[in-house]
Every structure is written in C-alpha cells, then in structure tokens.
Amino acid sequence: MRVSVIGCGYLGAVHAAAMAKLGHEVVGVDVDATKVATLSAGDAPFYEPGLPGLLAEVRSTGRLSFTTDIAEAAGSDVHFVCVGTPQKHGEFGADLTYVDAAVASLLPHLGPGEVVVGKSTVPVGTAEAIAARVADAQPEATVLWNPEFLREGFAVQDTLHPDRIVIGAPATDAGERATAVLSQVYAIAIAEDTPVVVTDLATAQLVKAAANAFLATKISFINAMAELCEATGANVVALADAIGHDARIGRRFLNAGLGFGGGCLPKDIRAFMARAGELGADQALSFLKEVDAINMRRRVRMVDLARDVCDGSIVGRRVAVLGAAFKPDSDDVRDSPALSVAAQMGLQGATVVVTDPQALDNARRAWPDLRYAETAQQAVADADVVILATEWSEYRALDPAELGALVAHRRMVDGRNVLDPAAWRAAGWTYRALGRP
Ligand code: UDX
C-alpha cells in the first residue's frame, strides 16, 4: 500500500521505516530539512537501537523516501500523523500547533477514499476536530485514531510487533471501510495474533492517555513506598519484589528511584489533567497531581542524599553524574531526571561533570552550563561523590574497585537501585540509594 508518515521524530521515523519493512511504499514528510537529509542518506537522526539497521535494510528495497514537500504525500492510501504534542509553555495543556499545521498542510492533497490516521498523543476531542476539518476539505476521506505505545529504546520492536493495535473509528460505513484499510496496513502484525481493539474516536484517544497515566502512577506508587522505606529503614527493592509476585500487581514498572521523565509520561499526565479540567471532570484526575509531585520530589531527595553523604554540604564538591538521557538506550534528554539533578547540584554550588554514552550532544544543547565528559572514567576523576542517574548497562557493570581508584572519595549514590550494595561497600564505598537503608 502507499503510506505517508507526517512528522519524522522519535515516533514517525521509526514508524516510516517499519511500514516500509512491512512491504508498503512509504514517504516520510518532515518540515526539518536537516532531518530529511539525514534520513534520506539512510542515517538515523537520533539514537535508537535497531533503527540504523532497519533504515539500511528498507533503503535497499527503494520503498522508503523522505521529503520536506507534503505534496509528495498525495495519493497515499493512508496518511499517518506522527508529529509531537509537547507541553505548552507555562501551562499543563498540550501544544497542538504541530498537529494543526500537519493537518492543514495535508488537506489540499487529500484524495477521496484516503485515510488520515492520527498517532500523536492528543487531548481527547482533537480527533473529532480534525475529522471536521478533513470533512470540509475532502468529504470522502476518513479520520481514524490509532495511538502509538512504543517505548524509546525498543521502538523498532514495539512498532513491528506491538502488544496491541487500537483503532478509533467513526461508527459509519466510511469508518468501517477505513478500519479495513488500516487493518491491511497492519496485516502482518494482525496475522501474528496481535490483539486489535476497534473503538470510537474518543476511547482511542483516551486509551493512550490512560495507559501513560497508569504507568506514571505505578512508578510514583513505588516511589511513594520508597519514601516510607526511607522513613522506616525498610528496603523498597525487596518490597517491590514481594508485591510484584502478585500477578495482579506485577513487577514491571515498579523500579523505585529517580522517577520518570522523557517526552511522554510527564507532559502526558499534565495534558490529561488539563483536558479533564476543560471537560469539567478534573476531580477524576486530581490524583495525577500527586503522582507528578511524588515524581518531582525524588529529584530533590536525590540531591539531599548526595549532600548527606558529602557530610552536609555540596558547595565546592566535585560531583560526577553518570547518565544524562531520561532512560537508558536513548539519547533523549527531554525532562530528564538525571539532568535535573545535575543542574540542581550545579546551582547549589557543586562542580558537576555529566557523562552519557549517547546523549551528550543533546545534553550540551539543553544545559550548556554543565560540564561534560566522554566516559564514566573521565567523569569520576577526583569526584567527591558519584551519582548513578541513568541505568545504562555499562554503568551497571562498573567495577567498584577500578572506579574507586579514580575518585577522591568513594561515595556512590545509586539513583536507580541497580548496583549491588554489598559489592560496592566491600570495595570501601559509602553506598546510598533511594528507598534502601
Ligand atoms: C512511555 C510509555 O512506556 C510508552 O508506552 C509511550 O508510548 C510513551 O511513553 P518512554 O517514554 O519511551 O515510553 O519510556 P518508559 O520506558 O515508559 O519509561 C518512562 C520513564 O519512567 C523513564 O524515565 C524511566 O526511567 C522511568 N521508569 C520506568 C521508572 O522510574 N521506573 C520503572 O519501573 C519504569
């Protein structure tokens, strides 16, 4: 089938390559000429494991092209809208500028029978508004909503083999026909027995917001337990293991530590609250305020813990922060807890050196005032305290004795609860972690 993908960021670039891999003829459209040039050359514009290989593979088939010219999307059976919906400046709501612009640019090129498929995470009601605009411009085109649940770091796998496909469609014949077209696009995944949930537009938009709200709540729940563990001398890791054995609870997403960040969970729960307020249902989501607050408190607590191990003051202390990305296997630093901690410590008088295997360029752009080092070994040189802020596997595998030879003081604050306390203490380190004695 002929497919266009509008917006080639973390979501769209992977989606475009994956659709080509599934055998479709794909054009990726983005307003950023540099990104288009990079993708056209077969390179990934950001770090995502598996994406360079996938791009190379589909490039050789000739089924994937990238352009800044939306007119090249004309004639596609399906147009996927994959642009970002960041948080508005100074407000909780989602900024729909990019979605609105993408739809506006597409309207003049829409043909009869074509299907516009929204994948961006949007406040409920957005799809209906887009459908009205599309109906004005091309009455024989149909709008569907098909939220994306991919995780950065696993985006290729999650796109090719999703754990579910959600299709929001209007309850009309045209809606049914469009759903059949989209099901054909996903025929391979559907043949793999991927569950498909077909629903109305409002539910499909809410599914995404609800899923991210649940995940954020799960993380903040265990981090709230970590606060109680800190107050009682209990161990949040053992607690998570124990409650996680209950299949109704499950152990995944119960890793206590610095909390969630990134381009999705923080802004999505805020946009969800803002939208609920507009709908007069703000009480339903007031608990998300607490979820957000617990999450942000972890960052402050981390700085306090570091100050504690430095005998009460970080002024003039040399702090090494391992990790800048909001999570491992990503170069994304949007709302990164690691950088938030590094910046706070810098503002409080510490000399902070940050390192990351992939995210240094993005980190430098976001926080130019921090110091950066290429490797963990360089970052920890003469450090008074080391903070593990992002659990990259190479940091989890660090040898306490080897690292101990480089630092000024053997003090480790494990922000992700991933190191073995006994091994680090045996090598002479003062080891502290969030939610563990
Ligand atoms: C998330 C959703 O998982 C995905 O379905 C949605 O499409 C986009 O948002 P992503 O932002 O890539 O994906 O990251 P995810 O793996 O969900 O992690 C989010 C944050 O939570 C990270 O900062 C991570 O470090 C943190 N986290 C995750 C925890 O603190 N503890 C956990 O147990 C799990």
Tab-separated table of C-alpha atoms and ligand atoms in Angstrom:
chain	number	residue	atom	x	y	z
A	1	MET	CA	0.000	0.000	0.000
A	2	ARG	CA	1.038	3.624	-0.340
A	3	VAL	CA	1.610	5.244	3.005
A	4	SER	CA	2.708	8.718	4.095
A	5	VAL	CA	4.139	9.456	7.524
A	6	ILE	CA	3.947	13.102	8.534
A	7	GLY	CA	6.473	14.007	11.223
A	8	CYS	CA	9.733	12.035	11.374
A	9	GLY	CA	10.777	12.335	15.023
A	10	TYR	CA	11.210	9.507	17.558
A	11	LEU	CA	7.812	8.132	16.566
A	12	GLY	CA	7.489	8.926	12.851
A	13	ALA	CA	10.979	7.961	11.675
A	14	VAL	CA	10.641	4.515	13.221
A	15	HIS	CA	7.062	4.169	12.006
A	16	ALA	CA	8.037	5.080	8.425
A	17	ALA	CA	10.907	2.581	8.350
A	18	ALA	CA	8.744	-0.126	9.939
A	19	MET	CA	5.923	0.417	7.429
A	20	ALA	CA	8.436	0.050	4.579
A	21	LYS	CA	9.756	-3.137	6.196
A	22	LEU	CA	6.167	-4.471	6.180
A	23	GLY	CA	6.194	-4.070	2.397
A	24	HIS	CA	4.490	-0.702	1.967
A	25	GLU	CA	5.594	2.157	-0.287
A	26	VAL	CA	6.372	4.907	2.236
A	27	VAL	CA	7.083	8.613	2.060
A	28	GLY	CA	8.170	10.308	5.276
A	29	VAL	CA	7.466	14.049	5.436
A	30	ASP	CA	9.060	16.493	7.857
A	31	VAL	CA	9.459	20.286	7.912
A	32	ASP	CA	13.055	19.898	9.185
A	33	ALA	CA	15.278	19.763	6.086
A	34	THR	CA	18.296	18.544	8.073
A	35	LYS	CA	16.343	15.607	9.464
A	36	VAL	CA	15.038	14.757	5.997
A	37	ALA	CA	18.571	14.895	4.550
A	38	THR	CA	19.896	12.628	7.318
A	39	LEU	CA	17.097	10.092	6.866
A	40	SER	CA	17.410	10.258	3.061
A	41	ALA	CA	21.087	9.346	3.438
A	42	GLY	CA	19.960	6.270	5.396
A	43	ASP	CA	21.121	7.593	8.771
A	44	ALA	CA	19.086	7.855	11.970
A	45	PRO	CA	18.759	11.466	13.242
A	46	PHE	CA	18.716	10.221	16.860
A	47	TYR	CA	19.925	7.207	18.813
A	48	GLU	CA	17.508	4.293	18.670
A	49	PRO	CA	18.827	0.729	18.799
A	50	GLY	CA	17.945	-1.198	15.622
A	51	LEU	CA	16.886	1.857	13.621
A	52	PRO	CA	20.097	2.265	11.556
A	53	GLY	CA	19.909	-1.402	10.542
A	54	LEU	CA	16.230	-1.136	9.672
A	55	LEU	CA	16.820	2.022	7.609
A	56	ALA	CA	19.643	0.337	5.692
A	57	GLU	CA	17.519	-2.742	5.083
A	58	VAL	CA	14.488	-0.894	3.714
A	59	ARG	CA	16.598	1.605	1.824
A	60	SER	CA	17.897	-1.169	-0.398
A	61	THR	CA	14.285	-2.026	-1.340
A	62	GLY	CA	13.649	1.513	-2.620
A	63	ARG	CA	10.321	1.557	-0.782
A	64	LEU	CA	11.177	4.391	1.613
A	65	SER	CA	11.780	8.054	0.789
A	66	PHE	CA	11.824	11.256	2.825
A	67	THR	CA	10.889	14.769	1.774
A	68	THR	CA	10.017	18.216	3.090
A	69	ASP	CA	7.350	18.528	0.390
A	70	ILE	CA	3.931	17.441	1.680
A	71	ALA	CA	2.668	17.311	-1.928
A	72	GLU	CA	4.561	14.008	-2.209
A	73	ALA	CA	2.095	12.530	0.277
A	74	ALA	CA	-0.657	12.927	-2.310
A	75	GLY	CA	-2.167	9.670	-3.469
A	76	SER	CA	-1.258	7.682	-0.350
A	77	ASP	CA	-3.894	5.227	0.875
A	78	VAL	CA	-3.079	6.111	4.462
A	79	HIS	CA	-1.552	9.272	5.967
A	80	PHE	CA	-0.106	8.781	9.452
A	81	VAL	CA	0.117	11.936	11.580
A	82	CYS	CA	3.135	11.426	13.855
A	83	VAL	CA	4.112	14.950	14.943
A	84	GLY	CA	4.889	15.924	18.542
A	85	THR	CA	2.476	17.365	21.090
A	86	PRO	CA	4.753	18.986	23.683
A	87	GLN	CA	3.587	20.692	26.855
A	88	LYS	CA	2.542	24.333	26.340
A	89	HIS	CA	4.882	26.902	27.855
A	90	GLY	CA	3.706	27.809	31.335
A	91	GLU	CA	0.605	25.612	31.124
A	92	PHE	CA	-0.267	21.950	31.603
A	93	GLY	CA	-2.153	21.571	28.320
A	94	ALA	CA	-0.733	20.014	25.154
A	95	ASP	CA	0.536	22.298	22.414
A	96	LEU	CA	-1.314	21.226	19.267
A	97	THR	CA	0.493	23.639	16.931
A	98	TYR	CA	2.323	20.860	15.105
A	99	VAL	CA	-0.750	18.645	14.745
A	100	ASP	CA	-2.785	21.568	13.420
A	101	ALA	CA	-0.029	22.533	10.976
A	102	ALA	CA	0.451	18.955	9.763
A	103	VAL	CA	-3.275	18.547	9.091
A	104	ALA	CA	-3.512	21.968	7.407
A	105	SER	CA	-0.620	21.115	5.093
A	106	LEU	CA	-2.165	17.765	4.190
A	107	LEU	CA	-5.734	18.942	3.476
A	108	PRO	CA	-5.129	20.321	-0.061
A	109	HIS	CA	-3.575	16.990	-1.106
A	110	LEU	CA	-6.198	14.630	0.321
A	111	GLY	CA	-7.988	12.431	-2.203
A	112	PRO	CA	-11.306	10.575	-1.920
A	113	GLY	CA	-11.145	7.262	-0.036
A	114	GLU	CA	-7.880	8.183	1.659
A	115	VAL	CA	-7.495	7.630	5.371
A	116	VAL	CA	-5.901	10.074	7.821
A	117	VAL	CA	-4.613	8.163	10.848
A	118	GLY	CA	-3.652	10.105	13.954
A	119	LYS	CA	-0.873	8.538	16.029
A	120	SER	CA	0.233	11.585	18.018
A	121	THR	CA	-0.809	11.667	21.681
A	122	VAL	CA	-3.578	14.272	21.826
A	123	PRO	CA	-6.197	15.566	24.249
A	124	VAL	CA	-9.487	13.717	23.731
A	125	GLY	CA	-11.611	15.675	21.265
A	126	THR	CA	-8.729	16.515	18.926
A	127	ALA	CA	-9.522	13.676	16.511
A	128	GLU	CA	-13.127	14.831	16.192
A	129	ALA	CA	-11.969	18.392	15.433
A	130	ILE	CA	-9.550	17.083	12.803
A	131	ALA	CA	-12.316	14.931	11.316
A	132	ALA	CA	-14.475	18.040	10.893
A	133	ARG	CA	-11.676	19.872	9.079
A	134	VAL	CA	-10.998	16.869	6.861
A	135	ALA	CA	-14.725	16.533	6.043
A	136	ASP	CA	-14.764	20.171	4.895
A	137	ALA	CA	-11.752	19.739	2.642
A	138	GLN	CA	-12.356	16.195	1.344
A	139	PRO	CA	-15.732	14.710	2.335
A	140	GLU	CA	-14.712	11.290	1.064
A	141	ALA	CA	-11.646	10.977	3.300
A	142	THR	CA	-11.889	9.449	6.789
A	143	VAL	CA	-10.064	10.143	10.059
A	144	LEU	CA	-9.092	7.283	12.391
A	145	TRP	CA	-7.178	7.387	15.673
A	146	ASN	CA	-4.511	4.759	16.201
A	147	PRO	CA	-2.426	5.585	19.301
A	148	GLU	CA	1.189	4.501	19.471
A	149	PHE	CA	2.584	2.792	22.557
A	150	LEU	CA	6.225	2.416	21.528
A	151	ARG	CA	8.937	2.825	24.131
A	152	GLU	CA	12.115	4.632	23.203
A	153	GLY	CA	14.966	2.151	23.162
A	154	PHE	CA	12.575	-0.592	21.967
A	155	ALA	CA	10.820	1.445	19.290
A	156	VAL	CA	11.628	-0.838	16.350
A	157	GLN	CA	10.484	-3.992	18.126
A	158	ASP	CA	7.385	-2.248	19.557
A	159	THR	CA	6.381	-0.919	16.116
A	160	LEU	CA	6.904	-4.157	14.209
A	161	HIS	CA	5.430	-6.343	16.955
A	162	PRO	CA	3.045	-4.183	19.015
A	163	ASP	CA	1.349	-5.721	22.057
A	164	ARG	CA	-1.989	-4.372	20.834
A	165	ILE	CA	-3.439	-2.320	17.991
A	166	VAL	CA	-6.077	0.227	18.953
A	167	ILE	CA	-8.188	1.719	16.164
A	168	GLY	CA	-10.640	4.512	16.889
A	169	ALA	CA	-13.153	4.963	14.081
A	170	PRO	CA	-16.438	6.758	13.489
A	171	ALA	CA	-19.467	4.431	13.574
A	172	THR	CA	-20.208	4.849	9.858
A	173	ASP	CA	-19.726	2.782	6.699
A	174	ALA	CA	-16.793	5.025	5.837
A	175	GLY	CA	-15.355	4.338	9.301
A	176	GLU	CA	-15.668	0.615	8.711
A	177	ARG	CA	-14.027	0.864	5.275
A	178	ALA	CA	-11.174	2.960	6.684
A	179	THR	CA	-10.672	0.441	9.512
A	180	ALA	CA	-10.391	-2.314	6.915
A	181	VAL	CA	-7.745	-0.278	5.046
A	182	LEU	CA	-5.722	0.302	8.234
A	183	SER	CA	-6.049	-3.386	9.153
A	184	GLN	CA	-4.494	-4.179	5.784
A	185	VAL	CA	-1.544	-1.896	6.602
A	186	TYR	CA	-1.059	-3.883	9.820
A	187	ALA	CA	-1.886	-7.253	8.209
A	188	ILE	CA	1.395	-8.893	9.271
A	189	ALA	CA	1.080	-7.907	12.925
A	190	ILE	CA	-2.592	-8.910	12.927
A	191	ALA	CA	-1.645	-12.313	11.444
A	192	GLU	CA	0.723	-12.708	14.431
A	193	ASP	CA	-2.380	-12.630	16.641
A	194	THR	CA	-1.796	-9.126	17.942
A	195	PRO	CA	-4.989	-8.152	19.764
A	196	VAL	CA	-6.947	-5.477	17.886
A	197	VAL	CA	-9.322	-3.199	19.765
A	198	VAL	CA	-11.670	-1.280	17.478
A	199	THR	CA	-13.469	1.512	19.236
A	200	ASP	CA	-14.819	5.033	18.836
A	201	LEU	CA	-12.533	8.042	18.368
A	202	ALA	CA	-12.878	9.341	21.937
A	203	THR	CA	-11.989	5.999	23.518
A	204	ALA	CA	-8.966	5.543	21.266
A	205	GLN	CA	-7.583	8.927	22.294
A	206	LEU	CA	-8.292	8.193	25.967
A	207	VAL	CA	-6.614	4.765	25.785
A	208	LYS	CA	-3.245	6.391	25.248
A	209	ALA	CA	-3.709	8.983	27.988
A	210	ALA	CA	-4.990	6.298	30.370
A	211	ALA	CA	-2.097	3.924	29.625
A	212	ASN	CA	0.517	6.583	30.313
A	213	ALA	CA	-1.342	7.791	33.419
A	214	PHE	CA	-1.381	4.221	34.746
A	215	LEU	CA	2.332	3.700	34.083
A	216	ALA	CA	3.212	7.012	35.731
A	217	THR	CA	1.022	6.119	38.700
A	218	LYS	CA	2.707	2.740	39.059
A	219	ILE	CA	6.142	4.363	39.168
A	220	SER	CA	5.039	7.053	41.604
A	221	PHE	CA	3.339	4.445	43.767
A	222	ILE	CA	6.589	2.564	44.285
A	223	ASN	CA	8.441	5.834	44.782
A	224	ALA	CA	5.923	6.795	47.479
A	225	MET	CA	6.693	3.427	49.084
A	226	ALA	CA	10.370	4.360	48.804
A	227	GLU	CA	9.662	7.476	50.878
A	228	LEU	CA	8.087	5.265	53.545
A	229	CYS	CA	11.014	2.874	53.356
A	230	GLU	CA	13.360	5.791	53.919
A	231	ALA	CA	11.328	6.821	56.976
A	232	THR	CA	11.379	3.311	58.455
A	233	GLY	CA	14.655	1.733	57.357
A	234	ALA	CA	12.836	-0.711	55.077
A	235	ASN	CA	14.003	-1.777	51.619
A	236	VAL	CA	11.890	-0.728	48.622
A	237	VAL	CA	13.577	-3.173	46.239
A	238	ALA	CA	12.608	-6.155	48.392
A	239	LEU	CA	9.160	-4.641	48.829
A	240	ALA	CA	8.713	-4.297	45.040
A	241	ASP	CA	9.904	-7.883	44.511
A	242	ALA	CA	7.461	-9.128	47.123
A	243	ILE	CA	4.361	-7.275	45.917
A	244	GLY	CA	5.379	-7.873	42.294
A	245	HIS	CA	4.938	-11.623	42.737
A	246	ASP	CA	1.206	-10.936	42.921
A	247	ALA	CA	0.176	-11.354	39.297
A	248	ARG	CA	-2.479	-8.679	39.786
A	249	ILE	CA	0.273	-6.173	40.612
A	250	GLY	CA	3.222	-7.434	38.529
A	251	ARG	CA	6.886	-6.500	38.990
A	252	ARG	CA	7.313	-4.427	35.810
A	253	PHE	CA	7.377	-0.642	36.214
A	254	LEU	CA	7.931	-0.996	39.952
A	255	ASN	CA	11.547	0.146	39.890
A	256	ALA	CA	11.917	2.817	42.536
A	257	GLY	CA	14.467	5.546	42.008
A	258	LEU	CA	14.738	8.919	40.368
A	259	GLY	CA	11.356	8.530	38.720
A	260	PHE	CA	10.018	9.105	35.258
A	261	GLY	CA	10.993	11.697	32.685
A	262	GLY	CA	11.136	11.894	28.920
A	263	GLY	CA	8.990	13.366	26.206
A	264	CYS	CA	5.855	11.400	27.120
A	265	LEU	CA	4.870	10.494	30.673
A	266	PRO	CA	5.387	13.876	32.398
A	267	LYS	CA	3.704	16.006	29.763
A	268	ASP	CA	1.018	13.441	29.009
A	269	ILE	CA	-0.252	13.247	32.592
A	270	ARG	CA	-0.304	17.049	32.749
A	271	ALA	CA	-2.155	17.361	29.434
A	272	PHE	CA	-4.599	14.711	30.676
A	273	MET	CA	-5.310	16.747	33.828
A	274	ALA	CA	-5.720	19.922	31.782
A	275	ARG	CA	-8.170	18.259	29.415
A	276	ALA	CA	-10.142	16.731	32.289
A	277	GLY	CA	-10.448	20.245	33.731
A	278	GLU	CA	-11.814	21.572	30.440
A	279	LEU	CA	-14.345	18.749	30.431
A	280	GLY	CA	-15.462	19.501	33.998
A	281	ALA	CA	-14.028	16.177	35.179
A	282	ASP	CA	-10.923	17.496	36.946
A	283	GLN	CA	-11.713	15.612	40.174
A	284	ALA	CA	-11.336	12.320	38.322
A	285	LEU	CA	-7.658	13.028	37.720
A	286	SER	CA	-6.686	15.090	40.754
A	287	PHE	CA	-4.635	12.071	41.943
A	288	LEU	CA	-2.302	12.660	38.992
A	289	LYS	CA	-1.186	15.901	40.668
A	290	GLU	CA	0.138	13.760	43.492
A	291	VAL	CA	1.705	11.325	41.000
A	292	ASP	CA	3.536	14.270	39.451
A	293	ALA	CA	4.522	15.688	42.846
A	294	ILE	CA	5.913	12.364	44.128
A	295	ASN	CA	7.909	12.078	40.919
A	296	MET	CA	9.406	15.554	41.185
A	297	ARG	CA	10.209	15.065	44.905
A	298	ARG	CA	12.512	12.173	44.015
A	299	ARG	CA	14.841	14.564	42.226
A	300	VAL	CA	15.041	16.840	45.269
A	301	ARG	CA	15.548	13.846	47.555
A	302	MET	CA	18.414	12.680	45.362
A	303	VAL	CA	20.235	15.986	45.836
A	304	ASP	CA	19.603	15.787	49.592
A	305	LEU	CA	21.014	12.267	49.694
A	306	ALA	CA	24.142	13.382	47.854
A	307	ARG	CA	24.524	16.288	50.298
A	308	ASP	CA	24.121	13.849	53.173
A	309	VAL	CA	26.916	11.578	52.004
A	310	CYS	CA	29.116	14.649	51.490
A	311	ASP	CA	28.825	15.430	55.212
A	312	GLY	CA	26.166	18.100	54.840
A	313	SER	CA	27.426	20.318	52.013
A	314	ILE	CA	27.921	20.037	48.284
A	315	VAL	CA	29.318	23.548	47.873
A	316	GLY	CA	32.603	23.244	46.016
A	317	ARG	CA	32.296	19.435	45.872
A	318	ARG	CA	33.071	17.603	42.692
A	319	VAL	CA	30.058	15.579	41.600
A	320	ALA	CA	30.075	13.005	38.797
A	321	VAL	CA	26.677	12.258	37.289
A	322	LEU	CA	26.508	9.011	35.317
A	323	GLY	CA	23.736	9.426	32.767
A	324	ALA	CA	22.055	12.357	31.031
A	325	ALA	CA	19.349	10.598	28.992
A	326	PHE	CA	15.936	10.209	30.666
A	327	LYS	CA	16.413	6.447	30.443
A	328	PRO	CA	19.000	4.006	29.073
A	329	ASP	CA	19.187	3.122	25.365
A	330	SER	CA	18.015	6.590	24.375
A	331	ASP	CA	19.676	9.930	23.617
A	332	ASP	CA	16.511	11.774	24.660
A	333	VAL	CA	17.094	14.342	27.423
A	334	ARG	CA	13.609	15.849	27.480
A	335	ASP	CA	12.622	16.296	31.142
A	336	SER	CA	15.493	14.029	32.116
A	337	PRO	CA	15.648	13.355	35.875
A	338	ALA	CA	19.422	12.894	35.520
A	339	LEU	CA	19.990	16.357	34.085
A	340	SER	CA	17.516	17.881	36.511
A	341	VAL	CA	19.578	16.524	39.425
A	342	ALA	CA	22.853	17.591	37.794
A	343	ALA	CA	21.551	21.114	37.198
A	344	GLN	CA	20.174	21.484	40.740
A	345	MET	CA	23.510	20.427	42.209
A	346	GLY	CA	25.336	22.838	39.933
A	347	LEU	CA	23.043	25.676	41.030
A	348	GLN	CA	23.688	24.741	44.657
A	349	GLY	CA	27.422	25.240	44.282
A	350	ALA	CA	28.768	21.823	43.295
A	351	THR	CA	31.115	21.308	40.367
A	352	VAL	CA	29.188	18.831	38.276
A	353	VAL	CA	30.539	16.644	35.482
A	354	VAL	CA	27.964	14.685	33.472
A	355	THR	CA	28.624	11.751	31.196
A	356	ASP	CA	26.397	9.608	28.976
A	357	PRO	CA	27.110	7.046	26.242
A	358	GLN	CA	24.706	8.649	23.728
A	359	ALA	CA	23.034	11.796	24.999
A	360	LEU	CA	25.957	14.218	25.446
A	361	ASP	CA	25.191	16.352	22.376
A	362	ASN	CA	21.547	16.780	23.349
A	363	ALA	CA	22.534	17.398	26.974
A	364	ARG	CA	25.044	20.092	25.990
A	365	ARG	CA	22.364	21.860	23.981
A	366	ALA	CA	19.823	21.690	26.824
A	367	TRP	CA	22.202	22.555	29.696
A	368	PRO	CA	25.251	24.322	28.224
A	369	ASP	CA	26.440	25.449	31.661
A	370	LEU	CA	27.157	21.945	32.966
A	371	ARG	CA	30.492	20.230	32.356
A	372	TYR	CA	30.589	17.067	30.308
A	373	ALA	CA	32.960	14.123	29.962
A	374	GLU	CA	33.032	11.440	27.283
A	375	THR	CA	33.467	8.464	29.602
A	376	ALA	CA	32.481	7.451	33.116
A	377	GLN	CA	36.162	7.115	33.983
A	378	GLN	CA	36.844	10.734	32.942
A	379	ALA	CA	33.720	11.988	34.688
A	380	VAL	CA	34.569	10.426	38.059
A	381	ALA	CA	38.181	11.635	38.155
A	382	ASP	CA	38.698	13.181	41.621
A	383	ALA	CA	34.960	13.106	42.331
A	384	ASP	CA	33.749	13.621	45.893
A	385	VAL	CA	30.553	11.760	45.075
A	386	VAL	CA	29.300	9.699	42.113
A	387	ILE	CA	25.616	9.682	41.199
A	388	LEU	CA	24.179	6.932	39.049
A	389	ALA	CA	21.250	8.719	37.400
A	390	THR	CA	20.505	6.651	34.265
A	391	GLU	CA	20.915	2.888	34.417
A	392	TRP	CA	22.881	2.271	31.200
A	393	SER	CA	24.194	-1.296	31.232
A	394	GLU	CA	27.797	-0.049	31.120
A	395	TYR	CA	27.226	1.837	34.397
A	396	ARG	CA	25.562	-1.173	36.000
A	397	ALA	CA	28.665	-3.181	35.087
A	398	LEU	CA	31.199	-0.718	36.554
A	399	ASP	CA	33.788	-2.308	38.772
A	400	PRO	CA	33.777	-0.707	42.254
A	401	ALA	CA	37.497	-1.327	42.792
A	402	GLU	CA	38.546	0.126	39.430
A	403	LEU	CA	36.290	3.157	39.816
A	404	GLY	CA	37.445	3.564	43.407
A	405	ALA	CA	40.982	4.153	42.204
A	406	LEU	CA	39.862	7.199	40.209
A	407	VAL	CA	37.696	9.120	42.668
A	408	ALA	CA	38.705	11.408	45.519
A	409	HIS	CA	36.107	9.860	47.840
A	410	ARG	CA	34.359	6.527	47.429
A	411	ARG	CA	30.771	7.723	47.699
A	412	MET	CA	28.113	6.264	45.414
A	413	VAL	CA	24.503	7.436	45.295
A	414	ASP	CA	22.522	4.952	43.221
A	415	GLY	CA	19.533	6.802	41.790
A	416	ARG	CA	18.151	3.747	40.033
A	417	ASN	CA	18.653	0.961	42.591
A	418	VAL	CA	20.630	-1.135	40.149
A	419	LEU	CA	24.019	-1.631	41.845
A	420	ASP	CA	24.846	-4.372	44.320
A	421	PRO	CA	25.210	-2.552	47.657
A	422	ALA	CA	27.284	-5.362	49.182
A	423	ALA	CA	29.843	-5.335	46.354
A	424	TRP	CA	30.277	-1.564	46.492
A	425	ARG	CA	30.513	-1.473	50.276
A	426	ALA	CA	33.021	-4.326	50.225
A	427	ALA	CA	35.197	-2.195	47.921
A	428	GLY	CA	35.196	0.572	50.502
A	429	TRP	CA	32.419	2.742	49.102
A	430	THR	CA	29.768	4.563	51.069
A	431	TYR	CA	26.723	3.343	49.143
A	432	ARG	CA	23.350	5.096	49.376
A	433	ALA	CA	20.203	4.632	47.323
A	434	LEU	CA	16.665	5.948	47.236
A	435	GLY	CA	14.357	3.806	49.382
A	436	ARG	CA	17.054	1.469	50.688
A	437	PRO	CA	18.743	1.502	54.066
B	1	UDX	C1	6.420	5.753	27.574
B	1	UDX	C2	5.431	4.576	27.511
B	1	UDX	O1	6.017	3.412	28.108
B	1	UDX	C3	5.066	4.284	26.070
B	1	UDX	O2	4.113	3.241	26.010
B	1	UDX	C4	4.518	5.550	25.444
B	1	UDX	O3	4.249	5.312	24.101
B	1	UDX	C5	5.494	6.703	25.593
B	1	UDX	O4	5.853	6.874	26.947
B	1	UDX	P1	9.035	6.022	27.138
B	1	UDX	O5	8.852	7.466	27.444
B	1	UDX	O6	9.874	5.636	25.971
B	1	UDX	O7	7.616	5.332	26.907
B	1	UDX	O8	9.710	5.372	28.425
B	1	UDX	P2	9.370	4.266	29.521
B	1	UDX	O9	10.177	3.067	29.280
B	1	UDX	O10	7.919	4.101	29.707
B	1	UDX	O11	9.983	4.991	30.813
B	1	UDX	C6	9.492	6.257	31.235
B	1	UDX	C7	10.254	6.760	32.431
B	1	UDX	O12	9.909	6.026	33.591
B	1	UDX	C8	11.772	6.695	32.320
B	1	UDX	O13	12.299	7.914	32.807
B	1	UDX	C9	12.133	5.537	33.219
B	1	UDX	O14	13.429	5.678	33.752
B	1	UDX	C10	11.074	5.632	34.285
B	1	UDX	N1	10.779	4.352	34.966
B	1	UDX	C11	10.286	3.305	34.250
B	1	UDX	C12	10.976	4.239	36.329
B	1	UDX	O15	11.401	5.183	37.009
B	1	UDX	N2	10.681	3.056	36.941
B	1	UDX	C13	10.182	1.995	36.269
B	1	UDX	O16	9.937	0.953	36.889
B	1	UDX	C14	9.990	2.114	34.878
